[in-house]
PDB file of C-alpha atoms in Angstrom:
ATOM      1  CA  MET V   1      47.627 -19.916 -42.814  1.00  0.00           C
ATOM      2  CA  LEU V   2      45.379 -17.056 -41.849  1.00  0.00           C
ATOM      3  CA  ARG V   3      43.307 -17.644 -38.598  1.00  0.00           C
ATOM      4  CA  ARG V   4      39.468 -17.003 -39.175  1.00  0.00           C
ATOM      5  CA  PRO V   5      38.056 -14.444 -36.798  1.00  0.00           C
ATOM      6  CA  ARG V   6      36.117 -16.144 -33.820  1.00  0.00           C
ATOM      7  CA  TRP V   7      32.478 -14.685 -33.886  1.00  0.00           C
ATOM      8  CA  HIS V   8      30.687 -17.312 -31.667  1.00  0.00           C
ATOM      9  CA  LEU V   9      31.850 -15.715 -28.489  1.00  0.00           C
ATOM     10  CA  PRO V  10      30.657 -12.235 -29.200  1.00  0.00           C
ATOM     11  CA  ILE V  11      27.428 -13.296 -30.484  1.00  0.00           C
ATOM     12  CA  ALA V  12      26.795 -15.793 -27.624  1.00  0.00           C
ATOM     13  CA  ILE V  13      27.483 -12.795 -25.186  1.00  0.00           C
ATOM     14  CA  SER V  14      25.125 -10.499 -26.830  1.00  0.00           C
ATOM     15  CA  VAL V  15      22.285 -13.108 -26.682  1.00  0.00           C
ATOM     16  CA  LEU V  16      22.913 -14.202 -23.211  1.00  0.00           C
ATOM     17  CA  VAL V  17      23.458 -11.181 -21.313  1.00  0.00           C
ATOM     18  CA  PRO V  18      20.229  -9.421 -22.263  1.00  0.00           C
ATOM     19  CA  ALA V  19      18.374 -12.661 -21.771  1.00  0.00           C
ATOM     20  CA  ILE V  20      19.874 -13.000 -18.246  1.00  0.00           C
ATOM     21  CA  LEU V  21      19.139  -9.445 -17.477  1.00  0.00           C
ATOM     22  CA  ALA V  22      15.510  -9.800 -18.651  1.00  0.00           C
ATOM     23  CA  GLY V  23      15.094 -12.747 -16.373  1.00  0.00           C
ATOM     24  CA  TRP V  24      16.399 -11.022 -13.302  1.00  0.00           C
ATOM     25  CA  THR V  25      13.922  -8.091 -13.936  1.00  0.00           C
ATOM     26  CA  LEU V  26      10.959 -10.361 -14.479  1.00  0.00           C
ATOM     27  CA  THR V  27      11.888 -12.265 -11.279  1.00  0.00           C
ATOM     28  CA  ALA V  28      12.116  -8.932  -9.265  1.00  0.00           C
ATOM     29  CA  LEU V  29       8.656  -7.646 -10.777  1.00  0.00           C
ATOM     30  CA  ALA V  30       6.885 -10.945 -10.035  1.00  0.00           C
ATOM     31  CA  ALA V  31       8.213 -10.766  -6.499  1.00  0.00           C
ATOM     32  CA  GLY V  32       6.472  -7.427  -6.032  1.00  0.00           C
ATOM     33  CA  PRO V  33       7.519  -4.572  -3.768  1.00  0.00           C
ATOM     34  CA  SER V  34       9.182  -5.472  -0.517  1.00  0.00           C
ATOM     35  CA  PRO V  35       8.041  -3.969   2.677  1.00  0.00           C
ATOM     36  CA  ALA V  36      10.027  -1.094   4.204  1.00  0.00           C
ATOM     37  CA  ALA V  37      12.523  -2.438   6.481  1.00  0.00           C
ATOM     38  CA  GLY V  38      11.131  -2.517   9.969  1.00  0.00           C
ATOM     39  CA  ALA V  39       7.603  -1.822   8.871  1.00  0.00           C
ATOM     40  CA  ALA V  40       4.878  -3.932  10.308  1.00  0.00           C
ATOM     41  CA  PRO V  41       2.882  -6.156   8.056  1.00  0.00           C
ATOM     42  CA  LEU V  42      -0.695  -4.743   7.182  1.00  0.00           C
ATOM     43  CA  PRO V  43      -3.210  -6.278   9.454  1.00  0.00           C
ATOM     44  CA  GLY V  44      -5.674  -6.835   6.713  1.00  0.00           C
ATOM     45  CA  ASP V  45      -6.430  -6.713   2.929  1.00  0.00           C
ATOM     46  CA  PRO V  46      -6.276  -3.142   1.532  1.00  0.00           C
ATOM     47  CA  THR V  47      -8.590  -4.262  -1.492  1.00  0.00           C
ATOM     48  CA  LYS V  48     -11.417  -5.618   0.725  1.00  0.00           C
ATOM     49  CA  GLY V  49     -10.901  -2.372   2.967  1.00  0.00           C
ATOM     50  CA  ALA V  50     -11.506  -0.226   0.205  1.00  0.00           C
ATOM     51  CA  GLN V  51     -14.941  -1.951  -0.586  1.00  0.00           C
ATOM     52  CA  VAL V  52     -15.843  -1.675   3.187  1.00  0.00           C
ATOM     53  CA  TYR V  53     -14.819   1.961   3.055  1.00  0.00           C
ATOM     54  CA  ASN V  54     -16.908   2.794   0.276  1.00  0.00           C
ATOM     55  CA  ALA V  55     -19.883   0.535   1.522  1.00  0.00           C
ATOM     56  CA  GLN V  56     -19.960   1.988   5.040  1.00  0.00           C
ATOM     57  CA  GLY V  57     -20.163   5.680   3.653  1.00  0.00           C
ATOM     58  CA  CYS V  58     -16.673   6.864   4.664  1.00  0.00           C
ATOM     59  CA  THR V  59     -16.507   8.735   1.486  1.00  0.00           C
ATOM     60  CA  ALA V  60     -19.110  11.134   2.741  1.00  0.00           C
ATOM     61  CA  CYS V  61     -16.822  12.667   5.365  1.00  0.00           C
ATOM     62  CA  HIS V  62     -13.242  11.500   3.982  1.00  0.00           C
ATOM     63  CA  GLY V  63     -13.687  11.708   0.299  1.00  0.00           C
ATOM     64  CA  THR V  64     -13.616   9.087  -2.338  1.00  0.00           C
ATOM     65  CA  ASN V  65      -9.751   9.431  -2.630  1.00  0.00           C
ATOM     66  CA  LEU V  66      -9.267   9.977   1.118  1.00  0.00           C
ATOM     67  CA  GLY V  67      -8.685  13.566   0.466  1.00  0.00           C
ATOM     68  CA  GLY V  68     -10.930  14.834   3.377  1.00  0.00           C
ATOM     69  CA  GLY V  69     -13.812  17.111   3.678  1.00  0.00           C
ATOM     70  CA  ILE V  70     -16.123  17.113   6.614  1.00  0.00           C
ATOM     71  CA  GLY V  71     -13.643  14.579   8.194  1.00  0.00           C
ATOM     72  CA  PRO V  72      -9.758  14.891   8.093  1.00  0.00           C
ATOM     73  CA  LYS V  73      -7.619  13.701   5.154  1.00  0.00           C
ATOM     74  CA  LEU V  74      -6.555  10.241   5.159  1.00  0.00           C
ATOM     75  CA  ASN V  75      -4.013  10.336   2.341  1.00  0.00           C
ATOM     76  CA  PRO V  76      -1.848  11.873   3.453  1.00  0.00           C
ATOM     77  CA  ILE V  77      -3.324  11.333   6.707  1.00  0.00           C
ATOM     78  CA  SER V  78      -3.762  14.334   9.060  1.00  0.00           C
ATOM     79  CA  LYS V  79      -1.966  14.490  12.445  1.00  0.00           C
ATOM     80  CA  LEU V  80      -4.459  15.188  14.872  1.00  0.00           C
ATOM     81  CA  PRO V  81      -3.779  16.420  18.483  1.00  0.00           C
ATOM     82  CA  GLY V  82      -2.648  13.851  20.890  1.00  0.00           C
ATOM     83  CA  VAL V  83      -1.994  11.110  18.124  1.00  0.00           C
ATOM     84  CA  THR V  84       1.608   9.908  17.957  1.00  0.00           C
ATOM     85  CA  ASP V  85       1.243   7.703  14.878  1.00  0.00           C
ATOM     86  CA  PRO V  86      -1.674   8.247  12.872  1.00  0.00           C
ATOM     87  CA  LEU V  87      -0.922   5.175  10.517  1.00  0.00           C
ATOM     88  CA  ALA V  88      -0.610   2.822  13.509  1.00  0.00           C
ATOM     89  CA  ALA V  89      -3.019  -0.095  12.871  1.00  0.00           C
ATOM     90  CA  ASP V  90      -4.187  -0.134  16.481  1.00  0.00           C
ATOM     91  CA  TYR V  91      -4.966   3.539  16.384  1.00  0.00           C
ATOM     92  CA  LEU V  92      -6.900   3.350  13.176  1.00  0.00           C
ATOM     93  CA  MET V  93      -8.971   0.404  14.232  1.00  0.00           C
ATOM     94  CA  THR V  94      -9.664   1.819  17.642  1.00  0.00           C
ATOM     95  CA  THR V  95     -10.813   5.144  15.987  1.00  0.00           C
ATOM     96  CA  ILE V  96     -12.898   3.509  13.526  1.00  0.00           C
ATOM     97  CA  LYS V  97     -14.628   1.363  16.134  1.00  0.00           C
ATOM     98  CA  ASN V  98     -14.963   3.933  18.853  1.00  0.00           C
ATOM     99  CA  GLY V  99     -15.315   7.272  16.815  1.00  0.00           C
ATOM    100  CA  ARG V 100     -13.511  10.499  17.672  1.00  0.00           C
ATOM    101  CA  SER V 101     -14.697  13.886  18.611  1.00  0.00           C
ATOM    102  CA  GLY V 102     -13.294  17.326  19.739  1.00  0.00           C
ATOM    103  CA  ASP V 103     -10.745  17.910  16.976  1.00  0.00           C
ATOM    104  CA  PRO V 104     -10.143  21.430  16.161  1.00  0.00           C
ATOM    105  CA  GLY V 105     -11.229  22.482  12.646  1.00  0.00           C
ATOM    106  CA  PHE V 106     -13.870  19.786  12.346  1.00  0.00           C
ATOM    107  CA  SER V 107     -17.329  20.594  13.282  1.00  0.00           C
ATOM    108  CA  GLN V 108     -18.539  16.901  13.063  1.00  0.00           C
ATOM    109  CA  ALA V 109     -17.455  14.164  15.291  1.00  0.00           C
ATOM    110  CA  MET V 110     -16.496  10.785  13.640  1.00  0.00           C
ATOM    111  CA  PRO V 111     -19.289   8.432  14.558  1.00  0.00           C
ATOM    112  CA  PRO V 112     -18.308   5.006  15.878  1.00  0.00           C
ATOM    113  CA  PHE V 113     -18.471   2.047  13.604  1.00  0.00           C
ATOM    114  CA  SER V 114     -18.675  -0.588  16.308  1.00  0.00           C
ATOM    115  CA  LYS V 115     -20.867  -2.992  14.402  1.00  0.00           C
ATOM    116  CA  LEU V 116     -18.055  -3.707  12.044  1.00  0.00           C
ATOM    117  CA  ALA V 117     -16.473  -7.090  12.244  1.00  0.00           C
ATOM    118  CA  ASP V 118     -12.909  -7.243  13.455  1.00  0.00           C
ATOM    119  CA  GLN V 119     -11.745  -8.295   9.929  1.00  0.00           C
ATOM    120  CA  ASP V 120     -13.440  -5.370   8.304  1.00  0.00           C
ATOM    121  CA  LEU V 121     -11.774  -3.065  10.794  1.00  0.00           C
ATOM    122  CA  LYS V 122      -8.341  -4.467   9.896  1.00  0.00           C
ATOM    123  CA  ASP V 123      -9.149  -4.394   6.283  1.00  0.00           C
ATOM    124  CA  VAL V 124     -10.218  -0.529   6.352  1.00  0.00           C
ATOM    125  CA  ALA V 125      -7.021   0.194   8.441  1.00  0.00           C
ATOM    126  CA  SER V 126      -4.909  -1.635   5.913  1.00  0.00           C
ATOM    127  CA  PHE V 127      -6.569   0.393   3.167  1.00  0.00           C
ATOM    128  CA  ILE V 128      -5.809   3.691   4.857  1.00  0.00           C
ATOM    129  CA  ILE V 129      -2.316   2.651   5.498  1.00  0.00           C
ATOM    130  CA  ASP V 130      -1.528   1.384   2.153  1.00  0.00           C
ATOM    131  CA  SER V 131      -2.826   4.513   0.463  1.00  0.00           C
TER     132      SER V 131
END
């Protein structure tokens, strides 16, 4: 008696393997990007920071795409003299709040935005870091 070929197993494998791979891919995409190892979490919300950046007129000096102009580039961020880590959240929030002057190559000083709420400072710093 001749034995009939078993086709159930190859068909099951050809259906299940792509389904499992698609499930893993969708799970990874839904989880979103993972923060870099050792990277500090953002202090605020970058989306809200973009709104504050535009509303406060930061675009006039730093450009709509953070590309610089009268003020230094923020994406990629310019390394200014005396600044160890220009993307440190504390440095960015202090600079935004208190302003900065005397940097070579820039005739205008950055004015202080001392009236910004602490959360707005955190959001703008997050926007710059995340860009």
